[in-house]
Short mmCIF file of C-alpha atoms in Angstrom, two decimals:
data_model
loop_
_atom_site.label_atom_id
_atom_site.label_comp_id
_atom_site.label_asym_id
_atom_site.label_seq_id
_atom_site.Cartn_x
_atom_site.Cartn_y
_atom_site.Cartn_z
CA UNK A 1 20.32 -30.21 3.78
CA UNK A 2 23.25 -28.76 5.68
CA UNK A 3 25.67 -30.74 3.51
CA UNK A 4 24.61 -28.92 0.37
CA UNK A 5 26.54 -25.69 -0.29
CA UNK A 6 23.68 -23.47 -1.42
CA UNK A 7 25.60 -20.23 -1.07
CA UNK A 8 22.93 -17.61 -0.50
CA UNK A 9 19.41 -18.84 -0.41
CA UNK A 10 18.21 -22.30 0.29
CA UNK A 11 19.85 -22.80 3.65
CA UNK A 12 18.50 -19.55 5.01
CA UNK A 13 15.19 -20.78 6.37
CA UNK A 14 15.90 -24.37 7.25
CA UNK A 15 13.35 -24.38 10.05
CA UNK A 16 10.38 -23.81 7.73
CA UNK A 17 8.45 -27.00 7.01
CA UNK A 18 8.76 -26.44 3.25
CA UNK A 19 10.98 -24.16 1.12
CA UNK A 20 9.83 -20.53 0.90
CA UNK A 21 9.07 -20.76 -2.83
CA UNK A 22 6.52 -23.50 -2.14
CA UNK A 23 4.49 -20.91 -0.21
CA UNK A 24 4.22 -18.95 -3.49
CA UNK A 25 2.90 -22.10 -5.17
CA UNK A 26 0.47 -22.68 -2.31
CA UNK A 27 -0.72 -19.07 -2.42
CA UNK A 28 -1.22 -19.34 -6.18
CA UNK A 29 -3.33 -22.47 -5.70
CA UNK A 30 -5.43 -20.64 -3.07
CA UNK A 31 -6.03 -17.84 -5.59
CA UNK A 32 -6.94 -20.23 -8.39
CA UNK A 33 -9.36 -22.14 -6.15
CA UNK A 34 -10.85 -18.82 -4.98
CA UNK A 35 -11.26 -17.77 -8.60
CA UNK A 36 -13.25 -20.90 -9.47
CA UNK A 37 -15.29 -20.66 -6.25
CA UNK A 38 -16.23 -17.08 -7.16
CA UNK A 39 -17.03 -18.08 -10.73
CA UNK A 40 -19.40 -20.78 -9.49
CA UNK A 41 -20.99 -19.23 -6.42
CA UNK A 42 -20.87 -15.42 -6.82
CA UNK A 43 -23.34 -14.50 -9.56
CA UNK A 44 -24.52 -11.00 -8.68
CA UNK A 45 -22.69 -7.90 -7.42
CA UNK A 46 -22.76 -7.59 -3.65
CA UNK A 47 -20.44 -4.67 -2.94
CA UNK A 48 -22.10 -2.02 -5.09
CA UNK A 49 -24.56 -1.29 -2.29
CA UNK A 50 -23.10 -0.37 1.07
CA UNK A 51 -26.01 -1.73 3.18
CA UNK A 52 -25.55 1.32 5.36
CA UNK A 53 -26.76 1.10 8.93
CA UNK A 54 -26.34 4.25 11.06
CA UNK A 55 -25.02 3.81 14.58
CA UNK A 56 -26.76 5.43 17.54
CA UNK A 57 -27.35 9.17 17.20
CA UNK A 58 -25.79 9.78 20.62
CA UNK A 59 -22.58 7.98 19.62
CA UNK A 60 -22.43 9.96 16.36
CA UNK A 61 -22.93 13.22 18.25
CA UNK A 62 -20.19 12.31 20.72
CA UNK A 63 -17.59 11.13 18.19
CA UNK A 64 -18.31 13.65 15.44
CA UNK A 65 -19.23 16.56 17.71
CA UNK A 66 -17.15 19.70 17.80
CA UNK A 67 -15.59 19.20 21.30
CA UNK A 68 -14.05 15.81 20.50
CA UNK A 69 -13.06 16.85 16.98
CA UNK A 70 -11.33 19.94 18.41
CA UNK A 71 -9.57 17.84 21.05
CA UNK A 72 -8.36 15.32 18.44
CA UNK A 73 -7.17 18.17 16.20
CA UNK A 74 -5.32 19.69 19.12
CA UNK A 75 -3.62 16.35 19.86
CA UNK A 76 -2.65 16.07 16.19
CA UNK A 77 -1.16 19.57 16.12
CA UNK A 78 0.66 18.95 19.42
CA UNK A 79 2.20 15.67 18.25
CA UNK A 80 3.26 17.19 14.94
CA UNK A 81 4.82 20.07 16.89
CA UNK A 82 6.70 17.64 19.15
CA UNK A 83 7.96 15.74 16.10
CA UNK A 84 9.18 18.91 14.38
CA UNK A 85 10.77 20.24 17.58
CA UNK A 86 12.49 16.90 18.26
CA UNK A 87 13.71 16.77 14.67
CA UNK A 88 15.19 20.27 14.81
CA UNK A 89 16.51 20.27 18.37
CA UNK A 90 17.07 16.60 19.13
CA UNK A 91 19.87 14.17 18.48
CA UNK A 92 21.03 13.48 14.94
CA UNK A 93 20.86 9.74 15.61
CA UNK A 94 17.73 8.70 13.66
CA UNK A 95 16.83 5.78 15.91
CA UNK A 96 17.06 7.86 19.12
CA UNK A 97 14.99 10.79 17.86
CA UNK A 98 11.21 10.81 18.40
CA UNK A 99 10.58 12.52 15.05
CA UNK A 100 11.47 9.72 12.65
CA UNK A 101 9.82 6.81 14.41
CA UNK A 102 6.72 8.88 15.06
CA UNK A 103 6.38 10.21 11.50
CA UNK A 104 7.53 7.22 9.46
CA UNK A 105 6.51 4.27 11.64
CA UNK A 106 3.80 5.14 14.17
CA UNK A 107 1.80 7.45 11.90
CA UNK A 108 2.81 6.26 8.43
CA UNK A 109 2.33 2.56 9.16
CA UNK A 110 -0.15 2.73 12.02
CA UNK A 111 -2.86 4.81 10.38
CA UNK A 112 -3.38 2.51 7.36
CA UNK A 113 -4.07 -0.50 9.59
CA UNK A 114 -6.24 1.38 12.09
CA UNK A 115 -8.09 3.11 9.24
CA UNK A 116 -8.92 -0.25 7.67
CA UNK A 117 -10.24 -1.52 11.00
CA UNK A 118 -11.94 1.55 12.47
CA UNK A 119 -12.65 3.93 9.58
CA UNK A 120 -11.02 7.24 8.76
CA UNK A 121 -9.34 7.82 12.13
CA UNK A 122 -6.75 10.19 10.64
CA UNK A 123 -9.38 12.76 9.69
CA UNK A 124 -10.02 14.13 13.21
CA UNK A 125 -6.30 13.97 14.11
CA UNK A 126 -5.13 15.59 10.85
CA UNK A 127 -3.16 18.60 12.16
CA UNK A 128 -3.36 20.57 8.89
CA UNK A 129 -7.13 20.08 8.64
CA UNK A 130 -7.49 21.25 12.25
CA UNK A 131 -5.42 24.37 11.60
CA UNK A 132 -7.21 25.00 8.28
CA UNK A 133 -10.64 24.71 9.90
CA UNK A 134 -9.60 26.97 12.75
CA UNK A 135 -8.30 29.55 10.27
CA UNK A 136 -11.55 29.28 8.28
CA UNK A 137 -13.59 29.80 11.45
CA UNK A 138 -11.41 32.80 12.36
CA UNK A 139 -11.93 34.26 8.89
CA UNK A 140 -15.70 33.83 9.17
CA UNK A 141 -15.73 35.49 12.60
CA UNK A 142 -13.73 38.49 11.38
CA UNK A 143 -15.03 38.94 7.83
CA UNK A 144 -18.55 37.74 8.51
CA UNK A 145 -18.55 35.51 5.43
CA UNK A 146 -17.16 32.16 4.29
CA UNK A 147 -13.74 32.32 2.63
CA UNK A 148 -13.95 32.22 -1.19
CA UNK A 149 -12.02 29.35 -2.79
CA UNK A 150 -10.92 28.55 -6.30
CA UNK A 151 -12.68 25.71 -8.07
CA UNK A 152 -10.47 22.60 -7.88
CA UNK A 153 -9.49 21.45 -11.40
CA UNK A 154 -11.44 18.22 -11.91
CA UNK A 155 -8.81 16.73 -14.21
CA UNK A 156 -6.19 17.04 -11.46
CA UNK A 157 -8.18 14.67 -9.24
CA UNK A 158 -5.93 12.83 -6.80
CA UNK A 159 -2.75 13.24 -8.85
CA UNK A 160 -1.19 15.70 -6.34
CA UNK A 161 -1.64 13.03 -3.64
CA UNK A 162 -0.21 10.27 -5.86
CA UNK A 163 2.90 12.31 -6.67
CA UNK A 164 3.16 13.40 -3.05
CA UNK A 165 2.96 9.80 -1.88
CA UNK A 166 5.93 8.89 -4.06
CA UNK A 167 7.74 12.00 -2.77
CA UNK A 168 7.23 10.98 0.89
CA UNK A 169 8.56 7.49 0.23
CA UNK A 170 11.39 8.96 -1.84
CA UNK A 171 12.34 11.20 1.08
CA UNK A 172 12.37 8.28 3.49
CA UNK A 173 13.80 5.48 1.37
CA UNK A 174 15.93 7.26 -1.26
CA UNK A 175 17.00 10.57 0.24
CA UNK A 176 17.37 9.09 3.73
CA UNK A 177 19.00 5.86 2.60
CA UNK A 178 21.84 5.23 5.02
CA UNK A 179 21.35 1.66 6.16
CA UNK A 180 21.69 0.19 9.61
CA UNK A 181 18.68 1.87 11.26
CA UNK A 182 14.92 1.58 10.80
CA UNK A 183 14.61 4.99 9.13
CA UNK A 184 17.90 6.52 8.02
CA UNK A 185 16.75 10.06 7.31
CA UNK A 186 18.39 12.91 9.20
CA UNK A 187 15.81 14.08 11.82
CA UNK A 188 16.41 17.76 11.02
CA UNK A 189 15.72 17.07 7.33
CA UNK A 190 12.49 15.27 8.24
CA UNK A 191 11.43 18.20 10.44
CA UNK A 192 12.28 20.76 7.75
CA UNK A 193 10.38 18.72 5.14
CA UNK A 194 7.41 18.58 7.53
CA UNK A 195 7.46 22.36 7.90
CA UNK A 196 7.61 22.82 4.12
CA UNK A 197 4.78 20.35 3.65
CA UNK A 198 2.72 22.14 6.33
CA UNK A 199 3.16 25.48 4.56
CA UNK A 200 2.28 23.93 1.17
CA UNK A 201 -0.78 22.14 2.57
CA UNK A 202 -2.15 25.18 4.36
CA UNK A 203 -1.64 27.27 1.21
CA UNK A 204 -3.53 24.68 -0.88
CA UNK A 205 -6.31 24.56 1.73
CA UNK A 206 -6.58 28.34 1.55
CA UNK A 207 -6.80 28.15 -2.24
CA UNK A 208 -9.19 25.24 -2.69
CA UNK A 209 -10.85 24.76 0.69
CA UNK A 210 -9.95 22.45 3.57
CA UNK A 211 -12.25 19.53 2.81
CA UNK A 212 -11.70 19.74 -0.96
CA UNK A 213 -7.92 19.55 -0.54
CA UNK A 214 -8.16 16.75 2.06
CA UNK A 215 -10.33 14.73 -0.32
CA UNK A 216 -8.01 15.10 -3.32
CA UNK A 217 -4.60 16.59 -2.70
CA UNK A 218 -3.50 16.16 0.90
CA UNK A 219 -1.23 13.14 0.75
CA UNK A 220 -1.95 11.64 4.15
CA UNK A 221 -5.71 12.21 4.08
CA UNK A 222 -5.98 10.56 0.67
CA UNK A 223 -3.60 7.73 1.53
CA UNK A 224 -5.08 6.81 4.92
CA UNK A 225 -8.59 7.56 3.65
CA UNK A 226 -8.06 5.01 0.89
CA UNK A 227 -7.48 2.25 3.46
CA UNK A 228 -10.46 3.40 5.53
CA UNK A 229 -12.72 2.36 2.61
CA UNK A 230 -11.95 -1.29 3.33
CA UNK A 231 -13.58 -1.52 6.73
CA UNK A 232 -16.97 -1.52 8.39
CA UNK A 233 -17.16 2.02 9.72
CA UNK A 234 -17.69 5.32 7.94
CA UNK A 235 -19.48 8.64 8.05
CA UNK A 236 -22.40 9.58 5.79
CA UNK A 237 -24.44 12.79 6.03
CA UNK A 238 -22.72 13.62 9.28
CA UNK A 239 -23.72 10.33 10.86
CA UNK A 240 -21.47 7.47 11.93
CA UNK A 241 -22.50 4.08 10.63
CA UNK A 242 -21.68 0.52 9.64
CA UNK A 243 -21.55 -0.77 6.12
CA UNK A 244 -20.64 -3.96 4.32
CA UNK A 245 -16.83 -4.31 4.46
CA UNK A 246 -15.08 -3.48 1.14
CA UNK A 247 -18.25 -1.89 -0.25
CA UNK A 248 -17.00 1.70 0.14
CA UNK A 249 -13.99 0.95 -2.08
CA UNK A 250 -16.27 0.57 -5.11
CA UNK A 251 -16.91 4.33 -5.19
CA UNK A 252 -13.45 5.51 -4.07
CA UNK A 253 -11.63 5.30 -7.39
CA UNK A 254 -14.01 7.49 -9.40
CA UNK A 255 -11.76 10.56 -9.11
CA UNK A 256 -8.90 10.86 -11.65
CA UNK A 257 -5.52 9.85 -10.25
CA UNK A 258 -6.98 7.38 -7.73
CA UNK A 259 -5.42 4.42 -9.56
CA UNK A 260 -2.08 6.24 -9.42
CA UNK A 261 -2.39 6.58 -5.61
CA UNK A 262 -2.92 2.87 -5.03
CA UNK A 263 -0.29 1.90 -7.62
CA UNK A 264 2.17 4.31 -5.97
CA UNK A 265 1.47 2.63 -2.64
CA UNK A 266 2.20 -0.87 -3.97
CA UNK A 267 5.19 0.34 -6.00
CA UNK A 268 6.85 2.21 -3.15
CA UNK A 269 6.56 -0.78 -0.81
CA UNK A 270 7.88 -3.06 -3.56
CA UNK A 271 10.81 -0.76 -4.19
CA UNK A 272 11.64 -0.59 -0.48
CA UNK A 273 11.75 -4.40 -0.40
CA UNK A 274 13.48 -4.90 -3.72
CA UNK A 275 16.18 -2.26 -3.37
CA UNK A 276 17.92 -4.29 -0.65
CA UNK A 277 17.01 -7.56 -2.32
CA UNK A 278 16.67 -8.72 -5.90
CA UNK A 279 17.23 -5.26 -7.41
CA UNK A 280 20.48 -4.74 -5.54
CA UNK A 281 22.87 -6.01 -8.27
CA UNK A 282 21.11 -3.92 -10.94
CA UNK A 283 21.08 -0.86 -8.67
CA UNK A 284 24.80 -1.29 -8.00
CA UNK A 285 25.54 -1.56 -11.73
CA UNK A 286 23.53 1.59 -12.45
CA UNK A 287 25.24 3.36 -9.54
CA UNK A 288 28.68 2.40 -10.89
CA UNK A 289 27.66 3.69 -14.32
CA UNK A 290 26.85 7.13 -12.90
CA UNK A 291 30.01 7.22 -10.76
CA UNK A 292 32.19 6.32 -13.75
CA UNK A 293 30.73 9.31 -15.57
CA UNK A 294 31.83 11.68 -12.84
CA UNK A 295 28.58 12.01 -10.89
CA UNK A 296 29.16 12.32 -7.12
CA UNK A 297 28.63 9.26 -4.89
CA UNK A 298 25.56 10.56 -3.04
CA UNK A 299 24.01 11.96 -6.20
CA UNK A 300 24.64 8.66 -8.03
CA UNK A 301 23.01 6.68 -5.23
CA UNK A 302 19.94 8.94 -5.15
CA UNK A 303 19.69 9.11 -8.92
CA UNK A 304 19.88 5.32 -9.21
CA UNK A 305 17.34 4.72 -6.46
CA UNK A 306 15.00 7.31 -7.99
CA UNK A 307 15.18 5.58 -11.39
CA UNK A 308 14.42 2.18 -9.86
CA UNK A 309 11.59 3.58 -7.76
CA UNK A 310 9.99 5.05 -10.88
CA UNK A 311 10.59 1.75 -12.69
CA UNK A 312 8.71 -0.02 -9.87
CA UNK A 313 5.80 2.38 -10.34
CA UNK A 314 5.84 1.78 -14.10
CA UNK A 315 6.11 -2.01 -13.55
CA UNK A 316 3.13 -2.20 -11.18
CA UNK A 317 1.10 0.06 -13.49
CA UNK A 318 2.04 -2.12 -16.47
CA UNK A 319 0.97 -5.35 -14.75
CA UNK A 320 -2.34 -3.75 -13.79
CA UNK A 321 -2.86 -2.43 -17.32
CA UNK A 322 -2.15 -5.90 -18.76
CA UNK A 323 -4.95 -7.26 -16.57
CA UNK A 324 -7.28 -4.48 -17.70
CA UNK A 325 -6.35 -4.93 -21.36
CA UNK A 326 -7.02 -8.65 -21.02
CA UNK A 327 -10.58 -7.88 -19.94
CA UNK A 328 -11.13 -5.92 -23.14
CA UNK A 329 -10.89 -9.17 -25.11
CA UNK A 330 -14.17 -10.42 -23.61
CA UNK A 331 -17.26 -9.56 -25.65
CA UNK A 332 -19.39 -6.73 -24.35
CA UNK A 333 -16.44 -5.11 -22.56
CA UNK A 334 -16.68 -1.39 -21.77
CA UNK A 335 -13.95 1.02 -22.84
CA UNK A 336 -10.40 0.68 -21.62
CA UNK A 337 -10.71 3.88 -19.57
CA UNK A 338 -13.85 2.59 -17.86
CA UNK A 339 -12.10 -0.66 -17.00
CA UNK A 340 -8.91 1.09 -15.84
CA UNK A 341 -10.86 3.32 -13.46
CA UNK A 342 -13.47 0.70 -12.62
CA UNK A 343 -11.03 -1.88 -11.28
CA UNK A 344 -8.51 0.43 -9.56
CA UNK A 345 -10.17 -0.09 -6.16
CA UNK A 346 -9.42 -3.81 -6.35
CA UNK A 347 -5.76 -2.97 -5.70
CA UNK A 348 -6.46 -1.39 -2.29
CA UNK A 349 -6.42 -4.70 -0.34
CA UNK A 350 -3.16 -5.55 -2.12
CA UNK A 351 -1.64 -2.23 -1.07
CA UNK A 352 -2.59 -2.95 2.55
CA UNK A 353 -1.36 -6.54 2.29
CA UNK A 354 2.00 -5.37 0.93
CA UNK A 355 2.25 -2.79 3.71
CA UNK A 356 1.48 -5.30 6.47
CA UNK A 357 3.71 -7.97 4.98
CA UNK A 358 6.64 -5.67 4.49
CA UNK A 359 6.49 -3.55 7.64
CA UNK A 360 4.72 -5.70 10.22
CA UNK A 361 7.89 -6.64 12.11
CA UNK A 362 9.36 -3.13 11.82
CA UNK A 363 6.17 -1.73 13.32
CA UNK A 364 6.14 -4.20 16.23
CA UNK A 365 9.80 -3.55 17.04
CA UNK A 366 9.78 0.22 16.59
CA UNK A 367 6.60 0.73 18.59
CA UNK A 368 8.42 -0.67 21.59
CA UNK A 369 10.92 2.15 21.12
CA UNK A 370 8.13 4.65 20.53
CA UNK A 371 6.36 3.86 23.79
CA UNK A 372 9.48 3.52 25.93
CA UNK A 373 12.60 5.59 25.39
CA UNK A 374 11.34 7.78 22.54
CA UNK A 375 8.34 8.85 24.59
CA UNK A 376 10.34 9.57 27.71
CA UNK A 377 13.30 11.13 25.93
CA UNK A 378 11.90 12.52 22.64
CA UNK A 379 15.01 14.53 21.83
CA UNK A 380 17.24 11.51 22.38
CA UNK A 381 19.73 13.58 24.36
CA UNK A 382 19.46 11.47 27.53
CA UNK A 383 18.49 14.65 29.40
CA UNK A 384 14.85 13.81 30.13
CA UNK A 385 12.91 10.82 31.43
CA UNK A 386 9.31 12.05 31.22
CA UNK A 387 7.56 8.76 31.95
CA UNK A 388 10.37 6.77 33.55
CA UNK A 389 10.83 4.58 30.47
CA UNK A 390 13.92 6.21 28.97
CA UNK A 391 16.05 3.16 29.75
CA UNK A 392 13.65 0.83 27.94
CA UNK A 393 14.64 -0.97 24.77
CA UNK A 394 13.44 -3.15 21.95
CA UNK A 395 12.91 -6.83 22.62
CA UNK A 396 13.68 -8.42 19.27
CA UNK A 397 12.80 -11.88 20.58
CA UNK A 398 9.13 -10.87 20.83
CA UNK A 399 8.67 -12.11 17.24
CA UNK A 400 10.27 -15.25 15.87
CA UNK A 401 11.45 -15.21 12.26
CA UNK A 402 8.93 -17.88 11.30
CA UNK A 403 6.06 -16.00 12.95
CA UNK A 404 6.94 -12.94 10.84
CA UNK A 405 7.02 -15.09 7.72
CA UNK A 406 3.62 -16.64 8.42
CA UNK A 407 2.07 -13.20 9.02
CA UNK A 408 3.59 -12.02 5.75
CA UNK A 409 2.28 -15.01 3.80
CA UNK A 410 -1.17 -14.79 5.41
CA UNK A 411 -1.52 -11.05 4.74
CA UNK A 412 -0.51 -11.45 1.11
CA UNK A 413 -2.92 -14.33 0.53
CA UNK A 414 -5.85 -12.62 2.29
CA UNK A 415 -5.16 -9.32 0.51
CA UNK A 416 -5.09 -10.92 -2.92
CA UNK A 417 -8.16 -13.09 -2.34
CA UNK A 418 -10.05 -9.95 -1.28
CA UNK A 419 -8.76 -8.15 -4.37
CA UNK A 420 -9.89 -11.03 -6.56
CA UNK A 421 -13.32 -10.95 -4.91
CA UNK A 422 -13.67 -7.20 -5.49
CA UNK A 423 -12.61 -7.61 -9.12
CA UNK A 424 -15.10 -10.43 -9.70
CA UNK A 425 -17.84 -8.36 -8.07
CA UNK A 426 -17.08 -5.35 -10.29
CA UNK A 427 -16.94 -7.58 -13.38
CA UNK A 428 -20.53 -8.63 -12.67
CA UNK A 429 -21.53 -4.97 -13.00
CA UNK A 430 -19.98 -4.67 -16.47
CA UNK A 431 -20.91 -8.18 -17.64
CA UNK A 432 -24.29 -9.16 -16.17
CA UNK A 433 -23.82 -12.66 -17.62
CA UNK A 434 -21.74 -14.31 -14.90
CA UNK A 435 -19.94 -16.54 -17.41
CA UNK A 436 -18.63 -13.50 -19.29
CA UNK A 437 -17.82 -11.82 -15.99
CA UNK A 438 -15.76 -14.81 -14.88
CA UNK A 439 -14.08 -14.99 -18.28
CA UNK A 440 -13.11 -11.32 -18.00
CA UNK A 441 -11.31 -12.08 -14.76
CA UNK A 442 -8.85 -14.60 -16.19
CA UNK A 443 -6.27 -11.86 -16.63
CA UNK A 444 -6.96 -10.28 -13.26
CA UNK A 445 -6.26 -13.72 -11.77
CA UNK A 446 -2.89 -13.62 -13.53
CA UNK A 447 -2.30 -10.13 -12.10
CA UNK A 448 -3.13 -11.31 -8.58
CA UNK A 449 -0.92 -14.39 -8.88
CA UNK A 450 1.89 -12.19 -10.23
CA UNK A 451 1.60 -9.70 -7.34
CA UNK A 452 1.44 -12.54 -4.79
CA UNK A 453 4.47 -14.39 -6.14
CA UNK A 454 6.45 -11.17 -6.55
CA UNK A 455 5.56 -10.10 -3.02
CA UNK A 456 6.58 -13.45 -1.54
CA UNK A 457 9.77 -13.44 -3.58
CA UNK A 458 10.70 -10.01 -2.22
CA UNK A 459 9.94 -11.07 1.34
CA UNK A 460 11.79 -14.38 1.08
CA UNK A 461 14.77 -12.49 -0.30
CA UNK A 462 14.79 -9.74 2.31
CA UNK A 463 14.24 -12.19 5.20
CA UNK A 464 17.33 -14.16 4.32
CA UNK B 1 30.55 -35.30 -1.29
CA UNK B 2 29.22 -31.82 -1.93
CA UNK B 3 27.27 -31.02 -5.05
CA UNK B 4 28.27 -27.93 -7.09
CA UNK B 5 25.16 -25.95 -6.20
CA UNK B 6 26.81 -22.86 -4.74
CA UNK B 7 24.97 -20.36 -6.91
CA UNK B 8 21.69 -22.16 -7.43
CA UNK B 9 20.14 -19.65 -5.04
CA UNK B 10 20.57 -16.91 -7.62
CA UNK B 11 18.02 -18.67 -9.85
CA UNK B 12 15.37 -19.22 -7.18
CA UNK B 13 13.26 -16.48 -8.76
CA UNK B 14 12.39 -18.99 -11.51
CA UNK B 15 10.42 -21.00 -8.95
CA UNK B 16 8.40 -17.88 -8.11
CA UNK B 17 7.80 -17.18 -11.78
CA UNK B 18 6.49 -20.66 -12.62
CA UNK B 19 2.99 -20.27 -11.04
CA UNK B 20 2.50 -17.06 -13.03
CA UNK B 21 3.52 -18.80 -16.24
CA UNK B 22 1.21 -21.76 -15.49
CA UNK B 23 -1.74 -19.40 -14.95
CA UNK B 24 -0.98 -17.43 -18.13
CA UNK B 25 -0.62 -20.67 -20.12
CA UNK B 26 -3.97 -21.85 -18.71
CA UNK B 27 -5.64 -18.58 -19.66
CA UNK B 28 -4.25 -18.62 -23.20
CA UNK B 29 -5.29 -22.25 -23.70
CA UNK B 30 -8.79 -21.67 -22.33
CA UNK B 31 -9.26 -18.51 -24.39
CA UNK B 32 -8.18 -20.25 -27.60
CA UNK B 33 -10.42 -23.25 -26.90
CA UNK B 34 -13.43 -21.01 -26.22
CA UNK B 35 -12.74 -18.96 -29.33
CA UNK B 36 -12.52 -22.11 -31.48
CA UNK B 37 -15.72 -23.49 -29.94
CA UNK B 38 -17.56 -20.22 -30.57
CA UNK B 39 -16.30 -20.15 -34.14
CA UNK B 40 -17.45 -23.74 -34.70
CA UNK B 41 -20.90 -23.04 -33.27
CA UNK B 42 -21.22 -19.87 -35.42
CA UNK B 43 -20.34 -21.86 -38.54
CA UNK B 44 -22.56 -24.77 -37.53
#
């Protein structure tokens, strides 16, 4: 192998037992086998009913009671305040400032995983919800009545959250693109953006109501809440309980714009991976084109990245729509709109799989920074050592390259098999005849194989 | 002796595309076969 002059790719992961592309073939075979297993053995919908079992009343009272909710809200507000203060007053070095790692790694990547495992854990810690509820309580105490809100436009659905999700990723990946550090955004810019977002969110909560806005428009509530639908734990009628995993997803996508949220999640992760990988030559050509026409260097870079990010969104949406359109060819199919909305939730496990696969190693490495020097010296000015860990560092040997690769492959395979299972289950609702239901899923199988192979291609490219 | 494979890595994406093409080909073939069979049984 070492004698062959493969310039850029094949020699990169010599220590893997088989070439990286063979993992894509293996993953595809797993999906195809899963498809046939579902077609044979899964003949009635199982996720449409949650099989809800409430947990102990005492536990519900403790975890959902006002004292703990208030404490969690206070912690959320405090941490957001620390992040904003560190961003405005701390060092300009992105990797030494508490703000960026906390906002874009600990919270942004941590909450999706913990939400999937434990339920909607962001909800009590949501600083804007805490402030909004406090303001609402203050209003009630002073005015003696509940604040009047505008009716939220139904057609708007979760579109504000979908657009906001792209905007957050744009801020981090496009606006803050500087290379060399985990998150390249200027900390002061991140803090200023956080303040603007806080003002916008509180204004929207005042207009439409705290819970209404959190359910539909507040980016982080919608985004983390989406992942919380995957797991066992949830809240119904003010009571904590257990349900069948994945079952809550079947009702999540009913609001308009929900498909756009999950597509935006997959697309933004794909763009982050592809911009430094397979898209790089095309991005450079587009960048040169803008520069040659007199556009400034920074503007050209941002313009180019923005175009490719939107292309990623369009590409993921197109692949999904091809799968949906394919289902329409099976007799007895409902309308295209019903199918488009009805299968959007099947993309949620893929969004989580992409997130884990792409950012798993970043999260493990950056959390070492978060809980050592960033915690003790949040401003990054070497002037404080709050917990005696300011001299700590990141141990990059904690994860071997192959271990990262296997986690990436495993998460992609598991995510897509779960997505395939959800899609098959939903198909049984629309086509009670299991043969027709299985037939309708041919094209969703192609979608899943396409997402898996594309995901593995991106990862194999970026890991080189 | 070294083989002239310096830039073969640029075309690795084809290997990632092949499973997708195989699945699509399988779907098209199965759909056409089922359609023909249904047509035959309707005529019969």
